Amino acid sequence: MKPISSRQATCLLLVVLSGWSLTMTAQDGRDGWIVLLLAGLCSLPVAALCCLASERMPQGEWFQLPRAAFGAMGGTLYVWVLAAVSLWSLCMTVLSGVIFLRTVSGGIWPVWLLTTALLVCAAAAAHRGVQPLVLWMQPMVWLVVLALLVSLVLSWSQLDFYALRPVLSDGVGNLPKRVYLLLSAPFGEVFYAAAVLGGQGTRIRNGLLRACVLAGVLLSVLYLRNICLLGEAGARGVLYPSYTAASVLSFGEAFQRGEVLISGSLLVCTVARAALILSFFAGCVQAGSTCRKSRGVWLGAILTSAICILCASSNQAFGIAQEFYQIFFLPVVVLAAGALFLKVHNMGDT
């Protein structure tokens, strides 16, 4: 496989993390941009930890490391546990996209159709392997970033920066919890990128660290735009502030549907995020069985479609499930990455 560059790793993760702005709420009020910035900064040690095991033994893929580190039985258990976790992540990703589309379209599209469309696109991207996936992300990152930047520029004259005052009016007591939740998801999903791109050397770590910083800044700026355009009460009162903010933009007759610009680019991010997690799931299935990786991709897509069709109930239920996911995902990632690194490190010293 042709080596993956640091820039390609940055493009992949930046597209994946940018998709969070699709379902990003304004529940943190006027200080939410600070929470996002802090979460992006705190994700740097997590991203570095996720890359250390592969850098210690860069001879092969990341998915070969668990069996070498924990033995046949321990390594198999390790990858199957992570396969289950990644299936959970995949369901949350697809549900976020499906519920968003159902909401903004007034419910005219059936859940099974939206779920199938998202998963077929994601599975097709993951089926071809890591190299085509990162190549696909390079032009996509420009589409996503330019769409977001255009919306920011066009909304500049309508922004009310007084809506940000006073900063930290509620103090800093609630910040650690909110930072933790956002550090867990979306930023904790850097674990999947580090694993799928593993075995490529330290340049992957550099690319992922850069993507975490850029994503933190980009999401923070979008959050600021939403608050300044809609006001704190207005942003809190809608389900999808980024979409609503784009829909109220006024910049002449030439372009009257700003929400199309935003939602289209961010749906690309959702597909990219699902494709990355599907690639990780398939790698775990291959490492823990005799199943080919391509079959693992479609197995993950089928299982996820069945779960999502059964569980796509309401925005409120999804919000509760999303917070539950954020609470438990980060400890799993840190424990999995830390345990693997310690075992690989000890192997290297013996």
Tab-separated table of N, CA and C in Angstrom, residues 122-187:
chain	number	residue	atom	x	y	z
A	122	ALA	N	-21.530	4.780	2.569
A	122	ALA	CA	-20.413	4.577	3.484
A	122	ALA	C	-19.729	3.238	3.237
A	123	ALA	N	-20.522	2.191	3.038
A	123	ALA	CA	-19.950	0.862	2.800
A	123	ALA	C	-19.183	0.810	1.482
A	124	ALA	N	-19.698	1.492	0.469
A	124	ALA	CA	-18.995	1.522	-0.815
A	124	ALA	C	-17.639	2.196	-0.674
A	125	ALA	N	-17.588	3.264	0.145
A	125	ALA	CA	-16.315	3.953	0.369
A	125	ALA	C	-15.361	3.089	1.183
A	126	ALA	N	-15.869	2.407	2.216
A	126	ALA	CA	-15.018	1.582	3.072
A	126	ALA	C	-14.591	0.298	2.371
A	127	HIS	N	-15.412	-0.210	1.484
A	127	HIS	CA	-15.139	-1.485	0.808
A	127	HIS	C	-13.861	-1.435	-0.025
A	128	ARG	N	-13.564	-0.287	-0.576
A	128	ARG	CA	-12.412	-0.173	-1.467
A	128	ARG	C	-11.089	-0.091	-0.721
A	129	GLY	N	-11.137	0.132	0.590
A	129	GLY	CA	-9.909	0.146	1.378
A	129	GLY	C	-9.513	1.530	1.844
A	130	VAL	N	-8.435	1.574	2.622
A	130	VAL	CA	-8.006	2.818	3.263
A	130	VAL	C	-7.488	3.831	2.248
A	131	GLN	N	-6.683	3.379	1.308
A	131	GLN	CA	-6.052	4.297	0.366
A	131	GLN	C	-7.075	5.082	-0.463
A	132	PRO	N	-8.055	4.410	-1.100
A	132	PRO	CA	-9.084	5.186	-1.815
A	132	PRO	C	-9.887	6.101	-0.893
A	133	LEU	N	-10.068	5.665	0.354
A	133	LEU	CA	-10.831	6.481	1.299
A	133	LEU	C	-10.131	7.805	1.571
A	134	VAL	N	-8.828	7.759	1.844
A	134	VAL	CA	-8.105	9.009	2.128
A	134	VAL	C	-7.965	9.861	0.866
A	135	LEU	N	-7.872	9.232	-0.293
A	135	LEU	CA	-7.820	10.000	-1.535
A	135	LEU	C	-9.133	10.720	-1.788
A	136	TRP	N	-10.226	10.067	-1.448
A	136	TRP	CA	-11.542	10.683	-1.599
A	136	TRP	C	-11.700	11.876	-0.660
A	137	MET	N	-11.072	11.797	0.527
A	137	MET	CA	-11.212	12.863	1.513
A	137	MET	C	-10.498	14.147	1.108
A	138	GLN	N	-9.463	14.052	0.305
A	138	GLN	CA	-8.695	15.250	-0.037
A	138	GLN	C	-9.529	16.311	-0.752
A	139	PRO	N	-10.296	15.962	-1.804
A	139	PRO	CA	-11.161	17.005	-2.379
A	139	PRO	C	-12.354	17.334	-1.488
A	140	MET	N	-12.834	16.329	-0.703
A	140	MET	CA	-13.999	16.545	0.141
A	140	MET	C	-13.732	17.579	1.229
A	141	VAL	N	-12.489	17.593	1.750
A	141	VAL	CA	-12.199	18.541	2.826
A	141	VAL	C	-12.310	19.979	2.325
A	142	TRP	N	-11.956	20.210	1.074
A	142	TRP	CA	-12.093	21.560	0.510
A	142	TRP	C	-13.565	21.916	0.332
A	143	LEU	N	-14.365	20.944	-0.094
A	143	LEU	CA	-15.805	21.187	-0.244
A	143	LEU	C	-16.424	21.565	1.092
A	144	VAL	N	-16.098	20.798	2.118
A	144	VAL	CA	-16.687	21.029	3.438
A	144	VAL	C	-16.229	22.362	4.024
A	145	VAL	N	-14.922	22.584	4.048
A	145	VAL	CA	-14.388	23.797	4.660
A	145	VAL	C	-14.836	25.041	3.905
A	146	LEU	N	-14.816	24.985	2.576
A	146	LEU	CA	-15.240	26.146	1.796
A	146	LEU	C	-16.717	26.453	2.012
A	147	ALA	N	-17.544	25.419	2.093
A	147	ALA	CA	-18.974	25.636	2.329
A	147	ALA	C	-19.200	26.307	3.679
A	148	LEU	N	-18.479	25.840	4.693
A	148	LEU	CA	-18.627	26.437	6.013
A	148	LEU	C	-18.087	27.868	6.046
A	149	LEU	N	-16.951	28.086	5.388
A	149	LEU	CA	-16.379	29.428	5.368
A	149	LEU	C	-17.260	30.409	4.599
A	150	VAL	N	-17.846	29.937	3.491
A	150	VAL	CA	-18.744	30.803	2.717
A	150	VAL	C	-19.936	31.225	3.570
A	151	SER	N	-20.495	30.267	4.314
A	151	SER	CA	-21.635	30.608	5.175
A	151	SER	C	-21.229	31.606	6.256
A	152	LEU	N	-20.006	31.476	6.754
A	152	LEU	CA	-19.530	32.419	7.768
A	152	LEU	C	-19.355	33.817	7.190
A	153	VAL	N	-18.755	33.898	6.013
A	153	VAL	CA	-18.520	35.197	5.382
A	153	VAL	C	-19.845	35.882	5.049
A	154	LEU	N	-20.786	35.121	4.509
A	154	LEU	CA	-22.066	35.707	4.116
A	154	LEU	C	-22.913	36.139	5.307
A	155	SER	N	-22.655	35.548	6.457
A	155	SER	CA	-23.439	35.911	7.641
A	155	SER	C	-22.779	37.008	8.469
A	156	TRP	N	-21.594	37.457	8.074
A	156	TRP	CA	-20.826	38.382	8.908
A	156	TRP	C	-21.599	39.659	9.238
A	157	SER	N	-22.255	40.237	8.240
A	157	SER	CA	-22.934	41.519	8.458
A	157	SER	C	-24.151	41.387	9.369
A	158	GLN	N	-24.634	40.170	9.578
A	158	GLN	CA	-25.822	39.957	10.400
A	158	GLN	C	-25.486	39.523	11.829
A	159	LEU	N	-24.207	39.382	12.140
A	159	LEU	CA	-23.829	38.872	13.445
A	159	LEU	C	-23.916	39.958	14.518
A	160	ASP	N	-24.428	39.583	15.666
A	160	ASP	CA	-24.515	40.468	16.821
A	160	ASP	C	-23.577	39.934	17.903
A	161	PHE	N	-22.389	40.503	17.986
A	161	PHE	CA	-21.390	39.988	18.916
A	161	PHE	C	-21.717	40.321	20.372
A	162	TYR	N	-22.676	41.204	20.598
A	162	TYR	CA	-23.109	41.493	21.967
A	162	TYR	C	-23.841	40.298	22.576
A	163	ALA	N	-24.292	39.368	21.715
A	163	ALA	CA	-24.972	38.172	22.217
A	163	ALA	C	-24.030	37.271	23.001
A	164	LEU	N	-22.720	37.513	22.879
A	164	LEU	CA	-21.733	36.697	23.591
A	164	LEU	C	-21.482	37.194	25.008
A	165	ARG	N	-22.045	38.323	25.376
A	165	ARG	CA	-21.791	38.893	26.693
A	165	ARG	C	-22.889	38.492	27.679
A	166	PRO	N	-22.537	38.290	28.941
A	166	PRO	CA	-21.174	38.197	29.489
A	166	PRO	C	-20.594	36.802	29.307
A	167	VAL	N	-19.306	36.746	29.122
A	167	VAL	CA	-18.619	35.463	28.954
A	167	VAL	C	-18.448	34.812	30.322
A	168	LEU	N	-18.689	33.492	30.354
A	168	LEU	CA	-18.556	32.699	31.585
A	168	LEU	C	-19.384	33.282	32.727
A	169	SER	N	-20.603	33.689	32.394
A	169	SER	CA	-21.481	34.270	33.423
A	169	SER	C	-21.885	33.235	34.469
A	170	ASP	N	-21.883	31.961	34.101
A	170	ASP	CA	-22.239	30.888	35.034
A	170	ASP	C	-21.025	30.306	35.735
A	171	GLY	N	-19.875	30.936	35.562
A	171	GLY	CA	-18.665	30.413	36.181
A	171	GLY	C	-18.060	29.278	35.379
A	172	VAL	N	-17.095	28.618	35.974
A	172	VAL	CA	-16.377	27.551	35.268
A	172	VAL	C	-16.694	26.177	35.847
A	173	GLY	N	-17.636	26.110	36.780
A	173	GLY	CA	-17.920	24.838	37.441
A	173	GLY	C	-18.464	23.778	36.515
A	174	ASN	N	-19.229	24.196	35.496
A	174	ASN	CA	-19.840	23.224	34.582
A	174	ASN	C	-18.954	22.897	33.383
A	175	LEU	N	-17.858	23.635	33.213
A	175	LEU	CA	-17.012	23.425	32.035
A	175	LEU	C	-16.391	22.024	31.954
A	176	PRO	N	-15.831	21.483	33.044
A	176	PRO	CA	-15.188	20.168	32.919
A	176	PRO	C	-16.111	19.079	32.377
A	177	LYS	N	-17.361	19.059	32.843
A	177	LYS	CA	-18.294	18.042	32.355
A	177	LYS	C	-18.552	18.197	30.868
A	178	ARG	N	-18.803	19.419	30.428
A	178	ARG	CA	-19.106	19.654	29.015
A	178	ARG	C	-17.887	19.375	28.137
A	179	VAL	N	-16.709	19.762	28.620
A	179	VAL	CA	-15.490	19.469	27.866
A	179	VAL	C	-15.294	17.957	27.750
A	180	TYR	N	-15.544	17.247	28.843
A	180	TYR	CA	-15.414	15.790	28.833
A	180	TYR	C	-16.326	15.158	27.786
A	181	LEU	N	-17.578	15.595	27.732
A	181	LEU	CA	-18.531	14.998	26.791
A	181	LEU	C	-18.092	15.215	25.344
A	182	LEU	N	-17.651	16.423	25.020
A	182	LEU	CA	-17.225	16.694	23.651
A	182	LEU	C	-15.865	16.082	23.352
A	183	LEU	N	-15.031	15.946	24.364
A	183	LEU	CA	-13.763	15.245	24.170
A	183	LEU	C	-14.017	13.786	23.825
A	184	SER	N	-15.038	13.214	24.435
A	184	SER	CA	-15.384	11.826	24.165
A	184	SER	C	-15.919	11.662	22.744
A	185	ALA	N	-16.894	12.447	22.390
A	185	ALA	CA	-17.449	12.434	21.029
A	185	ALA	C	-17.824	13.870	20.680
A	186	PRO	N	-17.245	14.408	19.625
A	186	PRO	CA	-16.631	13.681	18.516
A	186	PRO	C	-15.128	13.412	18.615
A	187	PHE	N	-14.387	14.137	19.459
A	187	PHE	CA	-12.931	14.108	19.339
A	187	PHE	C	-12.332	12.746	19.694
